[in-house]
Short mmCIF file of C-alpha atoms in Angstrom, two decimals:
data_model
loop_
_atom_site.label_atom_id
_atom_site.label_comp_id
_atom_site.label_asym_id
_atom_site.label_seq_id
_atom_site.Cartn_x
_atom_site.Cartn_y
_atom_site.Cartn_z
CA MET A 1 0.00 0.00 0.00
CA ARG A 2 2.77 2.38 0.93
CA THR A 3 4.64 1.51 -2.28
CA ARG A 4 1.61 2.28 -4.44
CA LEU A 5 1.06 5.56 -2.63
CA SER A 6 4.69 6.49 -3.16
CA GLU A 7 4.44 5.68 -6.87
CA LEU A 8 1.25 7.73 -7.13
CA ILE A 9 2.89 10.74 -5.49
CA ARG A 10 5.82 10.52 -7.88
CA HIS A 11 3.56 10.49 -10.94
CA ARG A 12 4.05 13.62 -13.02
CA LEU A 13 0.32 14.43 -13.27
CA VAL A 14 -0.66 14.00 -9.62
CA TRP A 15 0.22 17.50 -8.45
CA PRO A 16 -1.29 19.36 -11.43
CA VAL A 17 -4.49 17.39 -10.88
CA ALA A 18 -4.36 18.23 -7.17
CA ALA A 19 -3.87 21.92 -8.00
CA LEU A 20 -6.82 21.83 -10.41
CA VAL A 21 -9.06 20.19 -7.81
CA MET A 22 -7.97 22.70 -5.16
CA LEU A 23 -8.72 25.68 -7.42
CA LEU A 24 -12.12 24.27 -8.32
CA ALA A 25 -12.81 23.73 -4.60
CA VAL A 26 -12.02 27.39 -3.92
CA ASP A 27 -14.43 28.39 -6.70
CA VAL A 28 -17.15 26.16 -5.28
CA VAL A 29 -16.69 27.57 -1.77
CA HIS A 30 -16.92 31.13 -3.07
CA THR A 31 -19.68 30.36 -5.62
CA PRO A 32 -21.64 27.25 -4.57
CA GLY A 33 -23.12 26.69 -8.04
CA PHE A 34 -19.84 27.08 -9.90
CA LEU A 35 -19.66 23.46 -11.12
CA ALA A 36 -23.30 23.39 -12.21
CA VAL A 37 -23.73 22.90 -15.96
CA ARG A 38 -27.05 23.88 -17.50
CA MET A 39 -28.62 23.64 -20.94
CA GLN A 40 -30.02 26.88 -22.32
CA ASP A 41 -31.27 27.38 -25.88
CA GLY A 42 -29.54 24.17 -26.86
CA HIS A 43 -26.15 25.33 -25.52
CA LEU A 44 -24.20 24.24 -22.47
CA TYR A 45 -23.28 26.92 -19.93
CA GLY A 46 -21.56 26.88 -16.55
CA GLY A 47 -18.25 27.34 -14.79
CA PRO A 48 -16.51 24.26 -16.25
CA ILE A 49 -17.72 25.17 -19.76
CA ASP A 50 -16.33 28.68 -19.36
CA ILE A 51 -12.95 27.30 -18.30
CA LEU A 52 -12.83 25.04 -21.34
CA ARG A 53 -14.03 27.78 -23.66
CA TYR A 54 -11.66 30.52 -22.57
CA GLY A 55 -8.81 28.06 -22.10
CA ALA A 56 -9.05 26.69 -25.65
CA PRO A 57 -6.62 29.26 -27.15
CA LEU A 58 -4.06 28.50 -24.45
CA VAL A 59 -4.48 24.76 -25.02
CA LEU A 60 -3.80 25.20 -28.74
CA ILE A 61 -0.70 27.31 -28.21
CA SER A 62 0.56 24.95 -25.50
CA VAL A 63 0.24 21.95 -27.82
CA GLY A 64 2.37 23.71 -30.42
CA MET A 65 4.82 24.83 -27.74
CA THR A 66 5.17 21.23 -26.54
CA LEU A 67 6.45 20.16 -29.94
CA VAL A 68 8.95 23.01 -30.02
CA ILE A 69 10.21 22.29 -26.50
CA ALA A 70 10.49 18.58 -27.36
CA THR A 71 13.21 19.56 -29.85
CA ARG A 72 15.01 21.52 -27.13
CA GLY A 73 13.69 24.83 -28.48
CA ILE A 74 11.40 27.62 -27.33
CA ASP A 75 9.01 29.98 -29.12
CA LEU A 76 8.51 33.40 -27.59
CA SER A 77 6.74 34.79 -30.66
CA VAL A 78 3.37 33.05 -30.30
CA GLY A 79 1.80 36.09 -28.64
CA ALA A 80 2.83 38.28 -31.56
CA VAL A 81 1.46 35.72 -34.02
CA VAL A 82 -1.84 35.78 -32.12
CA ALA A 83 -2.02 39.55 -32.57
CA ILE A 84 -1.01 39.42 -36.26
CA ALA A 85 -3.54 36.72 -37.15
CA GLY A 86 -6.41 38.53 -35.44
CA ALA A 87 -5.42 41.87 -37.00
CA LEU A 88 -5.18 40.45 -40.53
CA ALA A 89 -8.49 38.60 -40.33
CA CYS A 90 -10.41 41.54 -38.84
CA LEU A 91 -8.90 44.02 -41.29
CA ARG A 92 -9.85 41.81 -44.23
CA ILE A 93 -13.40 41.28 -42.96
CA GLN A 94 -13.82 45.00 -42.27
CA LYS A 95 -13.06 45.78 -45.91
CA LEU A 96 -15.62 43.29 -47.22
CA THR A 97 -18.78 44.62 -48.82
CA ASP A 98 -20.72 41.97 -46.93
CA PRO A 99 -18.94 41.02 -43.69
CA SER A 100 -21.39 38.14 -43.25
CA ALA A 101 -20.32 36.44 -46.47
CA ILE A 102 -18.91 33.02 -45.61
CA GLY A 103 -16.54 33.07 -48.55
CA GLY A 104 -15.02 36.37 -47.48
CA VAL A 105 -14.60 35.17 -43.90
CA LEU A 106 -12.93 31.95 -45.06
CA ALA A 107 -10.57 33.99 -47.24
CA ALA A 108 -9.66 36.17 -44.24
CA VAL A 109 -8.98 33.08 -42.14
CA ALA A 110 -6.86 31.58 -44.92
CA ILE A 111 -4.79 34.77 -45.19
CA ALA A 112 -4.13 34.78 -41.44
CA LEU A 113 -3.09 31.11 -41.47
CA ALA A 114 -0.86 31.59 -44.52
CA VAL A 115 0.98 34.50 -42.90
CA ALA A 116 1.36 32.47 -39.70
CA LEU A 117 2.85 29.63 -41.73
CA VAL A 118 5.40 32.01 -43.21
CA LEU A 119 6.24 33.41 -39.77
CA GLY A 120 6.70 29.92 -38.36
CA LEU A 121 8.91 29.00 -41.30
CA TRP A 122 10.96 32.13 -40.62
CA ASN A 123 11.56 31.00 -37.05
CA GLY A 124 12.40 27.50 -38.23
CA ILE A 125 14.94 28.75 -40.78
CA LEU A 126 16.66 30.94 -38.21
CA VAL A 127 16.88 28.09 -35.71
CA ALA A 128 17.52 25.08 -37.96
CA GLY A 129 19.20 26.75 -40.93
CA PHE A 130 21.31 29.48 -39.37
CA ARG A 131 21.72 27.77 -35.96
CA ILE A 132 20.58 30.86 -34.05
CA GLN A 133 19.58 30.14 -30.46
CA PRO A 134 15.79 29.55 -30.36
CA ILE A 135 15.23 32.08 -27.58
CA VAL A 136 17.01 34.75 -29.63
CA ALA A 137 15.44 33.84 -32.97
CA THR A 138 11.89 33.89 -31.63
CA LEU A 139 12.56 36.97 -29.51
CA ILE A 140 13.18 38.84 -32.77
CA LEU A 141 9.70 37.98 -34.04
CA MET A 142 8.21 38.56 -30.60
CA VAL A 143 9.26 42.22 -30.79
CA ALA A 144 8.96 42.81 -34.52
CA GLY A 145 5.69 40.86 -34.79
CA ARG A 146 3.95 42.98 -32.19
CA GLY A 147 5.08 46.06 -34.11
CA LEU A 148 3.82 44.51 -37.36
CA ALA A 149 0.41 43.90 -35.79
CA GLN A 150 0.26 47.54 -34.70
CA LEU A 151 1.16 48.64 -38.23
CA ILE A 152 -1.64 46.49 -39.65
CA THR A 153 -4.21 48.06 -37.33
CA GLN A 154 -2.58 51.54 -37.35
CA GLY A 155 -2.51 51.33 -33.56
CA GLN A 156 -6.31 51.21 -33.41
CA ILE A 157 -8.78 48.56 -32.32
CA ILE A 158 -10.46 47.11 -35.41
CA THR A 159 -14.06 46.07 -34.78
CA VAL A 160 -16.05 43.79 -37.05
CA ASN A 161 -19.67 42.70 -37.20
CA SER A 162 -19.62 39.30 -38.81
CA GLY A 163 -21.77 36.40 -37.71
CA PRO A 164 -19.73 33.66 -39.44
CA TYR A 165 -16.49 35.01 -38.00
CA HIS A 166 -17.97 35.24 -34.50
CA VAL A 167 -18.70 31.48 -34.65
CA ILE A 168 -14.97 30.69 -34.45
CA GLY A 169 -14.62 32.07 -30.94
CA GLY A 170 -18.17 32.48 -29.69
CA GLY A 171 -20.28 29.91 -31.51
CA PHE A 172 -21.71 26.56 -30.45
CA LEU A 173 -21.86 23.21 -32.18
CA LEU A 174 -23.53 20.12 -30.75
CA ALA A 175 -24.23 22.16 -27.60
CA LEU A 176 -20.51 22.72 -27.03
CA PRO A 177 -18.48 25.89 -27.68
CA VAL A 178 -16.74 25.82 -31.06
CA PRO A 179 -13.34 26.81 -29.56
CA VAL A 180 -13.45 23.73 -27.34
CA LEU A 181 -14.19 21.48 -30.30
CA ILE A 182 -11.42 23.04 -32.40
CA ALA A 183 -8.87 22.66 -29.60
CA ALA A 184 -9.96 19.06 -28.97
CA VAL A 185 -9.76 18.11 -32.65
CA VAL A 186 -6.32 19.68 -33.11
CA THR A 187 -4.99 18.03 -29.95
CA VAL A 188 -6.31 14.60 -30.92
CA LEU A 189 -4.94 14.89 -34.46
CA VAL A 190 -1.50 15.92 -33.20
CA ALA A 191 -1.51 13.11 -30.63
CA LEU A 192 -2.46 10.51 -33.25
CA LEU A 193 0.15 11.81 -35.67
CA LEU A 194 2.88 11.66 -33.05
CA ARG A 195 1.97 8.37 -31.40
CA ARG A 196 0.69 6.34 -34.37
CA THR A 197 3.64 7.24 -36.58
CA ALA A 198 7.39 7.47 -36.10
CA LEU A 199 7.24 11.27 -35.96
CA GLY A 200 6.98 11.33 -32.18
CA LEU A 201 10.04 9.14 -31.75
CA LEU A 202 11.96 11.29 -34.21
CA LEU A 203 11.12 14.44 -32.27
CA GLU A 204 12.20 12.84 -29.01
CA SER A 205 15.39 11.64 -30.63
CA VAL A 206 16.25 15.09 -32.00
CA GLY A 207 15.47 16.74 -28.68
CA GLY A 208 17.32 14.14 -26.65
CA ASN A 209 20.52 14.09 -28.68
CA ALA A 210 20.62 16.01 -31.95
CA GLU A 211 24.14 14.89 -32.85
CA ALA A 212 23.35 11.22 -32.39
CA SER A 213 20.19 11.68 -34.45
CA ARG A 214 22.22 13.21 -37.26
CA LEU A 215 24.67 10.31 -37.19
CA VAL A 216 21.88 7.76 -37.62
CA GLY A 217 20.49 9.65 -40.62
CA ILE A 218 17.68 11.75 -39.12
CA ARG A 219 17.32 15.12 -40.82
CA ALA A 220 16.78 17.27 -37.79
CA GLY A 221 16.57 20.54 -39.71
CA GLY A 222 13.29 19.71 -41.41
CA LEU A 223 11.72 18.44 -38.19
CA ILE A 224 12.75 21.53 -36.23
CA ALA A 225 11.45 23.88 -38.92
CA GLY A 226 8.21 21.89 -39.07
CA VAL A 227 7.44 22.18 -35.35
CA TYR A 228 7.89 25.96 -35.48
CA VAL A 229 5.44 26.09 -38.39
CA VAL A 230 2.92 23.99 -36.46
CA CYS A 231 3.37 26.16 -33.36
CA ALA A 232 2.79 29.35 -35.36
CA CYS A 233 -0.33 27.92 -37.01
CA CYS A 234 -1.72 26.91 -33.59
CA ALA A 235 -1.07 30.45 -32.37
CA ALA A 236 -2.85 31.85 -35.43
CA VAL A 237 -5.95 29.74 -34.77
CA ALA A 238 -5.86 30.92 -31.15
CA GLY A 239 -5.64 34.51 -32.39
CA LEU A 240 -8.69 33.97 -34.58
CA MET A 241 -10.57 32.59 -31.56
CA ILE A 242 -9.65 35.53 -29.35
CA SER A 243 -10.47 38.22 -31.90
CA SER A 244 -13.70 36.60 -33.09
CA ASN A 245 -14.94 36.13 -29.51
CA VAL A 246 -14.82 39.89 -28.90
CA SER A 247 -15.42 40.81 -32.59
CA ALA A 248 -12.34 43.03 -32.52
CA ALA A 249 -8.58 42.99 -33.02
CA ASP A 250 -6.46 44.68 -30.36
CA SER A 251 -2.86 44.50 -31.51
CA ASN A 252 -1.58 45.93 -28.22
CA ASN A 253 -3.15 43.42 -25.84
CA ALA A 254 -4.15 40.36 -27.88
CA GLY A 255 -1.98 37.43 -26.86
CA LEU A 256 0.10 39.57 -24.53
CA TRP A 257 2.34 37.29 -22.38
CA ILE A 258 0.40 34.21 -23.49
CA GLU A 259 3.73 32.62 -24.47
CA LEU A 260 4.71 32.53 -20.81
CA ASP A 261 1.46 30.82 -19.84
CA ALA A 262 2.01 28.28 -22.62
CA ILE A 263 5.56 27.50 -21.49
CA LEU A 264 4.36 27.15 -17.91
CA ALA A 265 1.54 24.83 -19.00
CA VAL A 266 4.04 22.61 -20.80
CA VAL A 267 6.31 22.47 -17.75
CA LEU A 268 3.42 21.75 -15.38
CA GLY A 269 2.43 18.91 -17.68
CA GLY A 270 5.74 17.15 -17.12
CA THR A 271 7.70 18.08 -20.26
CA ALA A 272 11.26 19.16 -19.47
CA LEU A 273 12.71 22.26 -21.10
CA THR A 274 15.84 20.23 -21.91
CA GLY A 275 13.97 18.46 -24.71
CA GLY A 276 13.34 14.81 -25.42
CA ARG A 277 10.28 13.17 -23.89
CA PHE A 278 7.05 15.18 -24.08
CA HIS A 279 3.53 14.68 -22.75
CA LEU A 280 0.62 16.20 -24.68
CA GLY A 281 -1.95 15.06 -22.14
CA GLY A 282 0.00 16.71 -19.35
CA THR A 283 0.26 19.88 -21.40
CA VAL A 284 -3.51 20.08 -21.82
CA LEU A 285 -3.91 19.54 -18.09
CA GLY A 286 -1.37 22.26 -17.35
CA ALA A 287 -3.20 24.70 -19.64
CA LEU A 288 -6.47 23.97 -17.83
CA VAL A 289 -4.73 24.60 -14.49
CA ILE A 290 -3.54 28.00 -15.72
CA GLN A 291 -6.98 28.93 -17.06
CA THR A 292 -8.71 27.72 -13.88
CA LEU A 293 -6.31 29.84 -11.85
CA THR A 294 -7.19 32.88 -13.96
CA THR A 295 -10.91 32.15 -13.50
CA THR A 296 -10.43 31.69 -9.76
CA ILE A 297 -8.69 35.05 -9.50
CA TYR A 298 -11.69 36.76 -11.06
CA THR A 299 -14.16 34.66 -9.06
CA ILE A 300 -12.79 35.45 -5.62
CA GLY A 301 -12.32 39.10 -6.51
CA VAL A 302 -8.55 39.54 -6.31
CA PRO A 303 -7.75 43.24 -6.88
CA PRO A 304 -6.56 43.87 -10.47
CA GLU A 305 -3.33 45.48 -9.31
CA THR A 306 -2.31 42.30 -7.48
CA THR A 307 -3.58 39.75 -10.01
CA LEU A 308 -0.20 38.96 -11.58
CA LEU A 309 1.50 38.70 -8.19
CA PHE A 310 -1.19 36.37 -6.86
CA LYS A 311 -0.93 34.23 -9.99
CA ALA A 312 2.84 34.05 -9.70
CA LEU A 313 2.65 32.96 -6.05
CA VAL A 314 0.20 30.16 -6.82
CA VAL A 315 2.29 28.95 -9.75
CA ILE A 316 5.45 28.96 -7.63
CA ALA A 317 3.67 26.92 -4.97
CA VAL A 318 2.50 24.34 -7.52
CA CYS A 319 5.96 24.04 -9.07
CA LEU A 320 7.62 23.63 -5.68
CA ILE A 321 5.16 20.95 -4.59
CA GLN A 322 5.74 19.19 -7.91
CA SER A 323 9.50 19.15 -7.29
CA PRO A 324 10.68 15.88 -5.65
CA ALA A 325 13.77 17.62 -4.23
CA PHE A 326 11.65 20.27 -2.54
CA ARG A 327 9.26 17.69 -1.09
CA ALA A 328 12.19 15.69 0.23
CA LYS A 329 13.65 18.72 2.00
CA VAL A 330 10.34 19.86 3.46
CA MET A 331 9.29 16.43 4.65
CA ARG A 332 12.86 15.61 5.66
CA ALA A 333 12.59 12.33 3.83
CA ARG A 334 15.36 9.80 4.25
CA PRO A 335 16.00 6.70 2.15
CA ASN A 336 14.73 3.55 3.84
CA ARG A 337 17.43 1.03 4.65
CA ARG A 338 16.06 -2.45 4.24
CA HIS A 339 19.21 -4.06 5.64
CA PRO A 340 20.59 -1.80 8.36
CA THR A 341 24.12 -2.50 9.50
CA PRO A 342 24.03 -4.09 12.99
CA ASP A 343 25.96 -2.46 15.79
CA LEU A 344 29.28 -4.17 16.44
CA PRO A 345 29.96 -5.55 19.90
CA ALA A 346 32.38 -3.71 22.08
CA THR A 347 35.12 -6.30 21.53
CA ASP A 348 34.71 -6.09 17.77
CA ARG A 349 34.89 -2.33 17.88
CA VAL A 350 38.16 -2.54 19.82
CA ASP A 351 39.57 -5.02 17.33
CA ALA A 352 38.39 -2.94 14.40
CA ALA A 353 40.12 0.15 15.83
CA PRO A 354 43.72 -0.88 16.79
CA SER A 355 45.54 1.03 19.47
CA ARG A 356 48.22 3.55 18.66
CA GLN A 357 51.02 1.16 19.73
CA GLU A 358 49.64 -1.64 17.52
CA ALA A 359 49.40 0.74 14.63
CA VAL A 360 53.03 1.75 15.12
CA HIS A 361 54.21 -1.90 15.21
CA ARG A 362 52.22 -2.65 12.05
#
């Protein structure tokens, strides 16, 4: 029993699940009907539905970030890609004669995704082709991309009134929010592609030891460039969700610091920043923990000026609890000795420790 409990505690998903349950418990205590899910006009509403709905963009970006981190990389530009995608789509729809035309909306979405693909390829070329450090290469686009989004919108908030576009972030299908379905479909497709083919093993091999992968014939450059493209496309879809939900594109605030939440979600899910093994299921769980924490902050009424500090404290607590070294120090754990060394009799101790005269004669 004790062995099973010890194995359970060491499992990488135990503490994120515990944090999620604790946050939901706080929400229930503050709002007794928080977990209640109701059907209204054929749509599902409630606290858990809101967490899934507003957490869908973060889940998408975190899935893409997991692939990048698996190759021992990082992508700091996803927030800028979110802003660019939303700005391009809203600007295109605003210029349409009929903003409700499905064809025009699809064209706007296609433009945003195509630009995101180019931006992801740019990151991939810098990292894989020119061997620039990932944090530096993506930091370039993080800064320049935010400026590009502001140029697209001329520093203004672009508002649109398009029913088909609003469906992407605020619509419902089969009683569930469309963003939740999109995030679920993308996550399942990526998981199947990685686990049912050799692509997942190749990514882990490149992230674990790039030089050894090269020696066995794996072309790491194409894989690395590909994961940055996928990450950028996931960020673009998230940007479309965010902008369509509010029917506006805010290049200054859309996706601001979301890259940090995505990295944290990946780490909470058990994927190491050193590359190699990755866990998509853990990443999704980590993203839900981050979104639940954000919802809890608003639910309990934390003052806006202390929101980021409160969030940082909770995240630090979860990370420390998740750390085996920290738990060992706090609980003062000691390794169990199954075969302790018996105490020697007094005579044996004397024989084992010769006197000074005997030592001199020897």
